[in-house]
């Protein structure tokens, strides 16, 4: 029988998982592409939508069929496709050209005198979204629940679409412990290792991922190596926690959670202060999702309703740079620009406008705050606030319920951290130490792992200086540093009192806080 092969790797998320391998990518295989094409993609999406509607019409009653027939008629109307085509010629991306054309039509219907015409607006909204769904394409194929994903790297959307409740793990040839999938895996307690180097495994080969020791074990003979007893799940702390948390010397501390997948809102128990960071980019798989206001509204509404009276901070799409979005490369002027975060949103305001409307409408369902990603200059906040004001006005004209949320910023660009007193327009600040660390160290995010400890003193010093510039506004930290008890004394000493961490990190941070004084020193007897 073949000897098991043990490969040393880096632990990206603790825990141990065994299961059959799912080999996602053969060496040298072309990466899967979800790019959205041009006009022909729109024609195809319209055809798909018509097919879906015809199918729906088959079993429908007479009234529903009337509506569906009207929708099909609109989709077949050449003037709609022509208007979209004209926008595309004027340099608009297919998705936003479609949205703008249909929104103009919806606007006309909503402004009509006749009640019957106004009622048609929602039918057009429906086909707008149906075509957007078809443009978004078929999601990347899922893999069998319980298996160990083996590949060069993994897309966040693939992680998010997968059912992890049956176990399983991730072993990546390359990857990084600071990458976005590693972050998602830690948040969901999915064992993961990275940097194994390439190895050959066939689909179904038994594999063990040891996220505690940082290893992957291959059993070529088809037998699994007996796995050690499963790692003890962290005990739920809801029984022993009250909602209030204090340091040993009695200073109140807020502990919130970061969520990536909207379903993680279910981890918000009574002891959690709220959601300190929802990374909204993980709720959109393609540019067509980013153009879909209703889809985003439904996601944000669910999170806010579940949070009840606790605050929820949703960060606007942090896309671009190392966070690609399928279809983004097709937007004029963006393919090589390297824009990311708020600069990308301001360069392509059609993306920001859709999200602003969804957020403004969602705000009536809970205690929403909106956070801007990768802010570098104060005028970026002014421009985004103006965009929110314009969209709020439009919603008002359409008599759609909405509320203006407080708008704050991530502090994750060193120049912004140094100049925080210049950001008077921000309602609050949250430190993003993941990006702050890489930019301070002049290193790529994927390369900084090994030196993160060496850079930490510089990050802590910068945080301490920046906290002094916040002029009494609410301040929190939502980068990974907040979830590492090792850095807690330094973060408390820097003056931070609000920590937002992945749900799985909360118990460890909570017990660390109780054992420390507010100045970061160890409590007597600890
Ligand atoms: C950060 O940079 O610390 C942060 C919280 O943002 P993200 O990890 O999503 O880049
Ligand atoms: Mg960041």
Short mmCIF file of C-alpha atoms and ligand atoms in Angstrom, two decimals:
data_model
loop_
_atom_site.label_atom_id
_atom_site.label_comp_id
_atom_site.label_asym_id
_atom_site.label_seq_id
_atom_site.Cartn_x
_atom_site.Cartn_y
_atom_site.Cartn_z
CA UNK A 1 0.00 0.00 0.00
CA UNK A 2 1.33 3.42 -0.86
CA UNK A 3 2.70 5.42 2.00
CA UNK A 4 0.71 8.51 2.85
CA UNK A 5 2.35 11.65 1.56
CA UNK A 6 2.49 14.54 3.98
CA UNK A 7 3.06 18.00 2.50
CA UNK A 8 3.92 20.96 4.65
CA UNK A 9 1.75 23.98 4.02
CA UNK A 10 0.68 27.20 5.72
CA UNK A 11 -2.39 27.16 7.92
CA UNK A 12 -4.95 29.63 6.62
CA UNK A 13 -7.88 28.50 8.78
CA UNK A 14 -7.66 26.12 11.75
CA UNK A 15 -9.35 22.73 12.12
CA UNK A 16 -9.02 19.35 10.46
CA UNK A 17 -11.05 18.05 7.53
CA UNK A 18 -10.92 14.73 5.69
CA UNK A 19 -12.72 13.84 2.53
CA UNK A 20 -12.46 12.94 -1.13
CA UNK A 21 -10.49 15.40 -3.22
CA UNK A 22 -12.23 17.67 -5.67
CA UNK A 23 -9.49 18.72 -8.05
CA UNK A 24 -10.61 22.08 -9.36
CA UNK A 25 -7.85 22.83 -11.70
CA UNK A 26 -5.24 20.76 -13.46
CA UNK A 27 -1.87 22.44 -13.70
CA UNK A 28 -1.85 24.74 -16.75
CA UNK A 29 -5.62 24.56 -17.17
CA UNK A 30 -7.15 27.82 -18.37
CA UNK A 31 -8.96 29.63 -15.59
CA UNK A 32 -12.75 29.66 -15.74
CA UNK A 33 -14.04 32.90 -17.17
CA UNK A 34 -17.28 34.62 -16.31
CA UNK A 35 -16.72 37.68 -18.41
CA UNK A 36 -19.86 39.28 -19.80
CA UNK A 37 -19.74 39.93 -23.50
CA UNK A 38 -21.10 42.78 -25.59
CA UNK A 39 -24.29 43.27 -27.58
CA UNK A 40 -24.57 39.60 -28.54
CA UNK A 41 -24.55 38.71 -24.82
CA UNK A 42 -27.50 41.05 -24.37
CA UNK A 43 -29.39 39.47 -27.26
CA UNK A 44 -28.73 36.06 -25.77
CA UNK A 45 -29.85 37.18 -22.31
CA UNK A 46 -33.06 38.62 -23.81
CA UNK A 47 -33.71 35.32 -25.63
CA UNK A 48 -33.14 33.35 -22.42
CA UNK A 49 -35.52 35.65 -20.57
CA UNK A 50 -38.19 35.30 -23.25
CA UNK A 51 -37.82 31.51 -23.03
CA UNK A 52 -38.21 31.63 -19.25
CA UNK A 53 -41.30 33.81 -19.55
CA UNK A 54 -42.87 31.53 -22.19
CA UNK A 55 -42.28 28.62 -19.87
CA UNK A 56 -43.93 30.53 -17.02
CA UNK A 57 -46.86 31.44 -19.28
CA UNK A 58 -47.57 27.76 -19.99
CA UNK A 59 -49.13 26.98 -16.66
CA UNK A 60 -50.31 30.49 -15.83
CA UNK A 61 -53.86 31.77 -15.36
CA UNK A 62 -55.26 34.30 -17.81
CA UNK A 63 -54.36 37.34 -15.72
CA UNK A 64 -50.73 36.29 -15.21
CA UNK A 65 -50.48 35.42 -18.88
CA UNK A 66 -51.52 38.96 -19.81
CA UNK A 67 -48.67 40.36 -17.76
CA UNK A 68 -46.19 37.86 -19.15
CA UNK A 69 -47.34 38.52 -22.72
CA UNK A 70 -46.80 42.24 -22.15
CA UNK A 71 -43.30 41.57 -20.80
CA UNK A 72 -42.43 39.37 -23.78
CA UNK A 73 -43.74 42.05 -26.12
CA UNK A 74 -41.46 44.65 -24.48
CA UNK A 75 -38.47 42.32 -24.70
CA UNK A 76 -39.18 41.77 -28.40
CA UNK A 77 -39.59 45.49 -29.04
CA UNK A 78 -36.59 46.43 -31.22
CA UNK A 79 -36.54 50.00 -29.88
CA UNK A 80 -35.46 48.74 -26.44
CA UNK A 81 -32.50 46.83 -27.86
CA UNK A 82 -31.68 49.77 -30.17
CA UNK A 83 -31.69 52.28 -27.30
CA UNK A 84 -29.40 49.97 -25.34
CA UNK A 85 -27.14 49.58 -28.38
CA UNK A 86 -26.92 53.37 -28.77
CA UNK A 87 -25.80 53.73 -25.14
CA UNK A 88 -23.20 51.06 -25.70
CA UNK A 89 -21.87 52.97 -28.68
CA UNK A 90 -21.61 56.00 -26.40
CA UNK A 91 -19.13 53.98 -24.33
CA UNK A 92 -21.44 52.36 -21.81
CA UNK A 93 -21.00 48.82 -20.63
CA UNK A 94 -23.76 46.43 -21.79
CA UNK A 95 -25.09 45.84 -18.28
CA UNK A 96 -25.39 49.51 -17.37
CA UNK A 97 -26.64 50.44 -20.85
CA UNK A 98 -29.46 47.93 -20.30
CA UNK A 99 -30.17 49.26 -16.79
CA UNK A 100 -30.18 52.89 -17.95
CA UNK A 101 -32.53 52.13 -20.87
CA UNK A 102 -34.99 50.23 -18.72
CA UNK A 103 -34.75 52.76 -15.87
CA UNK A 104 -35.64 55.53 -18.30
CA UNK A 105 -38.67 53.52 -19.42
CA UNK A 106 -39.65 52.79 -15.80
CA UNK A 107 -39.30 56.49 -14.98
CA UNK A 108 -41.67 57.44 -17.84
CA UNK A 109 -44.24 54.90 -16.70
CA UNK A 110 -44.01 56.02 -13.07
CA UNK A 111 -44.62 59.62 -14.12
CA UNK A 112 -47.67 58.75 -16.23
CA UNK A 113 -51.06 60.27 -15.36
CA UNK A 114 -52.94 57.05 -15.87
CA UNK A 115 -52.95 54.66 -12.95
CA UNK A 116 -52.87 51.69 -15.32
CA UNK A 117 -49.67 52.91 -16.96
CA UNK A 118 -48.01 53.55 -13.60
CA UNK A 119 -48.81 49.98 -12.56
CA UNK A 120 -46.85 48.70 -15.56
CA UNK A 121 -43.60 50.07 -14.12
CA UNK A 122 -43.11 47.07 -11.89
CA UNK A 123 -43.52 44.68 -14.83
CA UNK A 124 -40.65 46.43 -16.57
CA UNK A 125 -38.60 46.36 -13.38
CA UNK A 126 -39.15 42.61 -13.33
CA UNK A 127 -37.86 42.09 -16.87
CA UNK A 128 -34.98 44.45 -16.24
CA UNK A 129 -33.88 42.14 -13.42
CA UNK A 130 -34.65 38.94 -15.31
CA UNK A 131 -32.35 39.99 -18.14
CA UNK A 132 -29.70 41.07 -15.62
CA UNK A 133 -29.91 37.60 -14.09
CA UNK A 134 -29.42 36.02 -17.51
CA UNK A 135 -26.51 38.36 -18.23
CA UNK A 136 -24.87 37.30 -14.97
CA UNK A 137 -24.55 33.85 -16.52
CA UNK A 138 -24.53 30.45 -14.94
CA UNK A 139 -22.67 30.37 -11.67
CA UNK A 140 -19.39 28.45 -11.58
CA UNK A 141 -20.15 24.76 -10.99
CA UNK A 142 -20.32 23.77 -7.35
CA UNK A 143 -18.39 20.76 -6.01
CA UNK A 144 -19.71 17.89 -3.88
CA UNK A 145 -20.41 18.80 -0.25
CA UNK A 146 -17.95 17.24 2.19
CA UNK A 147 -15.06 17.12 -0.28
CA UNK A 148 -11.67 18.75 -0.02
CA UNK A 149 -11.20 21.45 -2.64
CA UNK A 150 -7.77 21.12 -4.24
CA UNK A 151 -6.58 23.77 -6.66
CA UNK A 152 -4.31 26.66 -7.37
CA UNK A 153 -6.67 29.21 -5.92
CA UNK A 154 -10.37 29.62 -5.26
CA UNK A 155 -12.83 32.36 -6.18
CA UNK A 156 -14.76 33.93 -3.25
CA UNK A 157 -18.04 33.42 -5.13
CA UNK A 158 -17.31 29.70 -5.39
CA UNK A 159 -16.65 29.54 -1.65
CA UNK A 160 -19.85 31.44 -0.90
CA UNK A 161 -22.04 29.31 -3.16
CA UNK A 162 -20.85 26.05 -1.56
CA UNK A 163 -22.63 24.17 1.25
CA UNK A 164 -20.00 23.79 4.00
CA UNK A 165 -22.40 22.30 6.53
CA UNK A 166 -21.37 18.80 5.40
CA UNK A 167 -17.72 19.46 6.28
CA UNK A 168 -14.82 19.53 3.87
CA UNK A 169 -11.79 21.75 3.57
CA UNK A 170 -9.51 23.60 1.19
CA UNK A 171 -5.93 22.87 0.10
CA UNK A 172 -4.43 25.42 -2.26
CA UNK A 173 -1.20 25.01 -4.21
CA UNK A 174 -0.65 28.76 -3.94
CA UNK A 175 -2.97 31.21 -2.19
CA UNK A 176 -2.34 33.34 0.87
CA UNK A 177 -3.42 33.37 4.48
CA UNK A 178 -4.34 37.03 3.99
CA UNK A 179 -6.37 36.38 0.85
CA UNK A 180 -10.12 36.82 0.73
CA UNK A 181 -10.99 33.12 0.62
CA UNK A 182 -8.80 32.51 3.69
CA UNK A 183 -10.70 35.24 5.42
CA UNK A 184 -14.02 33.64 4.44
CA UNK A 185 -12.79 30.20 5.57
CA UNK A 186 -11.78 31.49 9.00
CA UNK A 187 -15.12 33.21 9.39
CA UNK A 188 -16.97 29.97 8.60
CA UNK A 189 -14.46 27.69 10.44
CA UNK A 190 -13.61 25.77 7.27
CA UNK A 191 -10.15 24.11 7.63
CA UNK A 192 -7.82 25.50 4.98
CA UNK A 193 -4.13 25.35 4.09
CA UNK A 194 -2.29 27.32 1.42
CA UNK A 195 1.09 27.13 -0.27
CA UNK A 196 1.28 23.35 -0.58
CA UNK A 197 3.03 23.62 -3.94
CA UNK A 198 1.58 21.62 -6.80
CA UNK A 199 0.80 18.00 -6.13
CA UNK A 200 -1.01 15.38 -8.13
CA UNK A 201 -4.27 14.07 -6.83
CA UNK A 202 -7.22 12.57 -8.63
CA UNK A 203 -10.85 13.43 -7.99
CA UNK A 204 -12.03 11.26 -5.11
CA UNK A 205 -8.55 10.53 -3.65
CA UNK A 206 -8.77 10.70 0.12
CA UNK A 207 -7.14 13.84 1.47
CA UNK A 208 -6.75 15.31 4.90
CA UNK A 209 -6.35 19.04 5.46
CA UNK A 210 -4.70 19.87 8.77
CA UNK A 211 -5.32 23.54 9.30
CA UNK A 212 -3.91 23.33 12.84
CA UNK A 213 -0.47 21.97 11.96
CA UNK A 214 -0.35 23.43 8.44
CA UNK A 215 -0.21 20.25 6.39
CA UNK A 216 -2.05 18.28 3.75
CA UNK A 217 -1.90 14.48 3.77
CA UNK A 218 -2.52 12.46 0.58
CA UNK A 219 -3.30 8.77 0.76
CA UNK A 220 -2.65 7.44 -2.72
CA UNK A 221 -3.77 3.91 -1.78
CA UNK A 222 -7.32 5.09 -1.41
CA UNK A 223 -7.49 4.81 2.32
CA UNK A 224 -7.84 7.74 4.58
CA UNK A 225 -5.30 8.10 7.32
CA UNK A 226 -7.34 7.88 10.52
CA UNK A 227 -8.07 11.47 11.34
CA UNK A 228 -7.47 12.65 14.84
CA UNK A 229 -10.54 13.38 16.89
CA UNK A 230 -12.32 16.33 15.35
CA UNK A 231 -11.23 19.65 16.70
CA UNK A 232 -13.48 20.83 19.46
CA UNK A 233 -15.80 23.49 18.16
CA UNK A 234 -15.45 26.67 20.18
CA UNK A 235 -17.99 26.59 22.95
CA UNK A 236 -20.89 28.94 22.42
CA UNK A 237 -20.47 31.86 24.77
CA UNK A 238 -24.03 33.07 24.62
CA UNK A 239 -24.91 31.41 27.92
CA UNK A 240 -22.27 33.18 29.90
CA UNK A 241 -22.22 36.52 28.15
CA UNK A 242 -24.33 39.46 28.83
CA UNK A 243 -24.58 41.99 26.03
CA UNK A 244 -22.18 44.24 27.92
CA UNK A 245 -18.47 43.73 27.81
CA UNK A 246 -15.91 45.54 29.98
CA UNK A 247 -12.17 45.42 30.48
CA UNK A 248 -10.89 44.21 33.87
CA UNK A 249 -10.85 47.83 35.09
CA UNK A 250 -14.43 48.43 33.98
CA UNK A 251 -14.13 50.29 30.66
CA UNK A 252 -16.97 49.40 28.26
CA UNK A 253 -15.93 47.69 25.01
CA UNK A 254 -18.04 46.97 21.95
CA UNK A 255 -17.52 43.67 20.16
CA UNK A 256 -19.17 43.37 16.74
CA UNK A 257 -18.87 40.83 13.96
CA UNK A 258 -17.64 41.05 10.38
CA UNK A 259 -19.79 39.26 7.83
CA UNK A 260 -18.93 38.32 4.28
CA UNK A 261 -21.83 36.09 3.34
CA UNK A 262 -25.22 37.60 4.26
CA UNK A 263 -26.15 34.21 5.82
CA UNK A 264 -23.49 34.83 8.48
CA UNK A 265 -25.87 37.31 10.05
CA UNK A 266 -27.32 34.26 11.82
CA UNK A 267 -24.19 34.29 14.02
CA UNK A 268 -25.34 37.59 15.51
CA UNK A 269 -26.33 36.50 19.00
CA UNK A 270 -27.53 38.74 21.85
CA UNK A 271 -23.96 39.27 23.08
CA UNK A 272 -22.85 40.90 19.83
CA UNK A 273 -22.92 44.67 19.54
CA UNK A 274 -23.86 44.52 15.86
CA UNK A 275 -22.24 44.12 12.46
CA UNK A 276 -19.11 46.26 12.29
CA UNK A 277 -18.36 45.35 8.68
CA UNK A 278 -20.40 43.68 5.98
CA UNK A 279 -18.23 43.23 2.90
CA UNK A 280 -20.90 43.85 0.26
CA UNK A 281 -18.58 42.82 -2.60
CA UNK A 282 -19.05 39.19 -1.59
CA UNK A 283 -22.80 39.49 -2.31
CA UNK A 284 -22.23 40.28 -5.98
CA UNK A 285 -20.79 37.67 -8.31
CA UNK A 286 -20.78 39.67 -11.53
CA UNK A 287 -21.21 43.20 -12.81
CA UNK A 288 -24.82 42.27 -13.61
CA UNK A 289 -25.43 41.70 -9.87
CA UNK A 290 -23.79 45.06 -9.18
CA UNK A 291 -26.33 46.64 -11.54
CA UNK A 292 -29.28 44.95 -9.86
CA UNK A 293 -30.81 47.33 -7.30
CA UNK A 294 -33.60 45.03 -6.16
CA UNK A 295 -31.30 42.08 -5.63
CA UNK A 296 -29.00 44.19 -3.44
CA UNK A 297 -31.92 45.73 -1.58
CA UNK A 298 -33.25 42.25 -0.69
CA UNK A 299 -29.83 41.18 0.67
CA UNK A 300 -29.31 44.31 2.78
CA UNK A 301 -32.89 44.23 4.04
CA UNK A 302 -32.52 40.63 5.24
CA UNK A 303 -29.35 41.51 7.17
CA UNK A 304 -30.88 44.62 8.74
CA UNK A 305 -34.08 42.89 9.73
CA UNK A 306 -32.19 40.01 11.29
CA UNK A 307 -30.00 42.47 13.24
CA UNK A 308 -33.11 44.13 14.68
CA UNK A 309 -32.18 47.15 16.78
CA UNK A 310 -28.44 46.51 16.57
CA UNK A 311 -26.36 48.61 14.19
CA UNK A 312 -25.17 47.23 10.87
CA UNK A 313 -22.33 48.80 8.90
CA UNK A 314 -22.40 47.85 5.23
CA UNK A 315 -19.30 48.71 3.26
CA UNK A 316 -19.84 49.78 -0.33
CA UNK A 317 -18.38 47.52 -3.01
CA UNK A 318 -14.63 47.21 -2.54
CA UNK A 319 -13.91 45.94 -6.04
CA UNK A 320 -10.97 46.31 -8.36
CA UNK A 321 -7.31 45.64 -7.58
CA UNK A 322 -7.03 42.24 -5.90
CA UNK A 323 -10.83 41.95 -5.71
CA UNK A 324 -11.90 41.30 -9.30
CA UNK A 325 -15.54 41.22 -10.34
CA UNK A 326 -16.59 39.31 -13.44
CA UNK A 327 -17.47 41.77 -16.17
CA UNK A 328 -15.57 44.67 -14.61
CA UNK A 329 -12.82 44.29 -17.16
CA UNK A 330 -15.36 45.14 -19.85
CA UNK A 331 -16.08 48.58 -18.43
CA UNK A 332 -14.44 51.22 -20.58
CA UNK A 333 -11.34 52.76 -19.02
CA UNK A 334 -11.15 50.24 -16.23
CA UNK A 335 -9.34 47.32 -17.78
CA UNK A 336 -5.86 48.54 -16.98
CA UNK A 337 -6.47 51.37 -14.57
CA UNK A 338 -5.94 49.45 -11.33
CA UNK A 339 -8.61 51.55 -9.64
CA UNK A 340 -10.05 50.07 -6.48
CA UNK A 341 -12.65 50.84 -3.80
CA UNK A 342 -14.11 54.34 -3.72
CA UNK A 343 -11.94 55.56 -6.60
CA UNK A 344 -13.44 52.90 -8.84
CA UNK A 345 -16.95 53.72 -7.59
CA UNK A 346 -16.43 57.39 -8.37
CA UNK A 347 -14.88 56.63 -11.77
CA UNK A 348 -17.90 54.49 -12.70
CA UNK A 349 -20.70 56.19 -10.74
CA UNK A 350 -23.34 54.02 -12.41
CA UNK A 351 -22.19 51.18 -10.12
CA UNK A 352 -22.23 53.43 -7.05
CA UNK A 353 -25.64 54.89 -7.90
CA UNK A 354 -27.31 51.47 -8.00
CA UNK A 355 -25.78 50.52 -4.66
CA UNK A 356 -26.57 53.90 -3.10
CA UNK A 357 -30.24 53.50 -4.03
CA UNK A 358 -30.34 49.96 -2.62
CA UNK A 359 -28.71 51.17 0.62
CA UNK A 360 -30.95 54.24 0.94
CA UNK A 361 -34.02 52.03 0.54
CA UNK A 362 -32.66 49.34 2.90
CA UNK A 363 -31.95 51.94 5.60
CA UNK A 364 -35.62 52.09 6.60
CA UNK A 365 -35.43 48.45 7.75
CA UNK A 366 -32.86 48.87 10.53
CA UNK A 367 -29.91 50.82 11.94
CA UNK A 368 -27.77 51.08 8.84
CA UNK A 369 -24.46 52.89 8.48
CA UNK A 370 -22.63 52.98 5.16
CA UNK A 371 -18.84 52.67 5.01
CA UNK A 372 -16.67 53.74 2.09
CA UNK A 373 -13.72 51.51 1.11
CA UNK A 374 -10.12 52.58 0.42
CA UNK A 375 -10.72 56.28 0.99
CA UNK A 376 -7.56 58.26 0.30
CA UNK A 377 -8.64 61.91 -0.05
CA UNK A 378 -11.33 63.94 1.79
CA UNK A 379 -13.07 65.05 -1.43
CA UNK A 380 -13.92 61.40 -2.17
CA UNK A 381 -16.29 61.46 0.79
CA UNK A 382 -17.86 64.74 -0.32
CA UNK A 383 -18.45 63.36 -3.81
CA UNK A 384 -20.00 60.15 -2.54
CA UNK A 385 -22.23 62.05 -0.11
CA UNK A 386 -23.41 64.21 -3.02
CA UNK A 387 -24.17 61.09 -5.05
CA UNK A 388 -26.25 59.74 -2.13
CA UNK A 389 -28.12 63.07 -1.91
CA UNK A 390 -28.92 62.97 -5.64
CA UNK A 391 -30.15 59.39 -5.49
CA UNK A 392 -32.24 60.13 -2.37
CA UNK A 393 -33.88 62.97 -4.26
CA UNK A 394 -34.69 60.68 -7.18
CA UNK A 395 -36.18 58.08 -4.83
CA UNK A 396 -38.24 60.84 -3.25
CA UNK A 397 -39.59 61.89 -6.65
CA UNK A 398 -40.60 58.25 -7.23
CA UNK A 399 -42.23 58.15 -3.77
CA UNK A 400 -39.99 55.24 -2.74
CA UNK A 401 -39.34 54.96 1.00
CA UNK A 402 -35.74 55.66 1.96
CA UNK A 403 -33.55 57.16 4.68
CA UNK A 404 -30.11 58.80 4.57
CA UNK A 405 -27.71 56.65 6.62
CA UNK A 406 -24.57 57.96 8.37
CA UNK A 407 -21.67 57.66 5.93
CA UNK A 408 -18.24 56.83 7.34
CA UNK A 409 -14.97 55.51 6.02
CA UNK A 410 -12.50 52.67 6.21
CA UNK A 411 -9.07 53.85 7.32
CA UNK A 412 -6.85 51.46 5.38
CA UNK A 413 -4.69 53.78 3.28
CA UNK A 414 -1.70 55.16 5.23
CA UNK A 415 -2.02 58.71 3.86
CA UNK A 416 -5.63 58.89 5.08
CA UNK A 417 -4.66 57.53 8.50
CA UNK A 418 -2.02 60.24 8.86
CA UNK A 419 -4.47 62.99 7.87
CA UNK A 420 -7.62 61.76 9.63
CA UNK A 421 -8.42 65.22 11.03
CA UNK A 422 -8.94 66.38 7.42
CA UNK A 423 -11.84 63.95 6.94
CA UNK A 424 -14.49 66.09 8.61
CA UNK A 425 -17.21 64.78 6.27
CA UNK A 426 -16.86 61.19 7.55
CA UNK A 427 -19.43 60.30 10.20
CA UNK A 428 -17.23 57.52 11.64
CA UNK A 429 -13.96 55.66 11.09
CA UNK A 430 -13.04 51.98 11.01
CA UNK A 431 -9.44 50.81 10.74
CA UNK A 432 -8.73 48.20 8.08
CA UNK A 433 -5.41 46.79 9.19
CA UNK A 434 -5.23 44.23 6.39
CA UNK A 435 -4.66 46.83 3.72
CA UNK A 436 -2.97 49.27 6.09
CA UNK A 437 -0.35 46.60 6.81
CA UNK A 438 0.38 45.82 3.17
CA UNK A 439 0.59 49.47 2.14
CA UNK A 440 2.77 50.40 5.11
CA UNK A 441 5.14 47.56 4.29
CA UNK A 442 5.21 48.30 0.55
CA UNK A 443 4.26 44.69 -0.02
CA UNK A 444 1.53 42.84 -1.89
CA UNK A 445 -1.21 41.59 0.41
CA UNK A 446 -0.46 37.99 -0.54
CA UNK A 447 3.23 38.38 0.31
CA UNK A 448 3.04 40.09 3.66
CA UNK A 449 2.11 37.03 5.79
CA UNK A 450 5.63 36.17 6.86
CA UNK A 451 6.47 39.72 7.88
CA UNK A 452 3.11 40.74 9.35
CA UNK A 453 4.54 40.45 12.88
CA UNK A 454 7.50 42.66 12.01
CA UNK A 455 5.27 45.39 10.54
CA UNK A 456 2.79 45.28 13.45
CA UNK A 457 4.64 47.82 15.68
CA UNK A 458 4.48 50.37 12.84
CA UNK A 459 0.79 49.65 12.29
CA UNK A 460 0.08 50.04 16.02
CA UNK A 461 1.97 53.32 16.19
CA UNK A 462 0.05 54.67 13.21
CA UNK A 463 -3.26 53.58 14.77
CA UNK A 464 -2.41 55.28 18.06
CA UNK A 465 -1.63 58.54 16.22
CA UNK A 466 -4.71 58.31 14.03
CA UNK A 467 -7.12 57.63 16.92
CA UNK A 468 -6.05 61.00 18.38
CA UNK A 469 -7.22 62.71 15.16
CA UNK A 470 -10.78 61.38 15.18
CA UNK A 471 -12.32 64.34 17.01
CA UNK A 472 -14.61 62.26 19.20
CA UNK A 473 -16.31 60.52 16.29
CA UNK A 474 -17.11 56.79 16.57
CA UNK A 475 -13.99 54.71 15.87
CA UNK A 476 -13.63 50.96 15.44
CA UNK A 477 -11.24 48.42 13.98
CA UNK A 478 -12.41 45.72 11.59
CA UNK A 479 -9.15 44.40 10.07
CA UNK A 480 -7.87 40.94 11.00
CA UNK A 481 -5.60 42.41 13.69
CA UNK A 482 -8.73 42.99 15.80
CA UNK A 483 -9.37 39.24 15.88
CA UNK A 484 -5.88 38.33 17.10
CA UNK A 485 -5.60 38.37 20.94
CA UNK A 486 -1.84 38.89 20.59
CA UNK A 487 -2.39 42.45 19.34
CA UNK A 488 -5.18 43.32 21.77
CA UNK A 489 -2.94 45.01 24.41
CA UNK A 490 -1.48 47.28 21.72
CA UNK A 491 -4.89 48.06 20.24
CA UNK A 492 -6.36 48.93 23.65
CA UNK A 493 -3.32 51.06 24.44
CA UNK A 494 -3.90 52.88 21.11
CA UNK A 495 -7.30 53.88 22.47
CA UNK A 496 -9.53 51.51 20.50
CA UNK A 497 -12.75 50.49 22.24
CA UNK A 498 -14.77 48.91 19.43
CA UNK A 499 -13.58 45.68 17.79
CA UNK A 500 -15.26 43.99 14.87
CA UNK A 501 -14.08 40.44 14.24
CA UNK A 502 -15.02 37.29 12.33
CA UNK A 503 -17.71 35.39 14.28
CA UNK A 504 -15.30 32.50 14.95
CA UNK A 505 -12.78 34.89 16.61
CA UNK A 506 -15.27 36.46 18.98
CA UNK A 507 -14.95 34.05 21.96
CA UNK A 508 -11.16 34.38 22.03
CA UNK A 509 -11.25 38.17 21.81
CA UNK A 510 -13.95 38.41 24.41
CA UNK A 511 -11.96 36.43 26.99
CA UNK A 512 -8.80 38.37 26.17
CA UNK A 513 -10.59 41.70 26.76
CA UNK A 514 -11.86 40.60 30.17
CA UNK A 515 -8.28 39.82 31.26
CA UNK A 516 -6.84 43.20 30.27
CA UNK A 517 -7.06 46.74 31.58
CA UNK A 518 -8.12 49.50 29.20
CA UNK A 519 -4.50 50.65 28.84
CA UNK A 520 -3.59 47.17 27.55
CA UNK A 521 -1.81 46.00 30.69
CA UNK A 522 -2.61 42.59 32.14
CA UNK A 523 -5.19 42.66 34.97
CA UNK A 524 -3.94 41.74 38.44
CA UNK A 525 -4.06 37.95 38.96
CA UNK A 526 -4.16 37.18 35.22
C1 LIG B 1 -8.92 45.64 5.82
O1 LIG B 1 -8.27 46.01 4.83
O2 LIG B 1 -8.43 45.51 6.96
C2 LIG B 1 -10.34 45.29 5.68
C3 LIG B 1 -11.10 45.06 6.73
O3 LIG B 1 -10.82 45.20 4.40
P1 LIG B 1 -10.63 43.90 3.47
O4 LIG B 1 -10.00 42.83 4.33
O5 LIG B 1 -11.96 43.52 3.01
O6 LIG B 1 -9.77 44.40 2.39
MG1 LIG B 2 -9.33 46.48 3.00
#
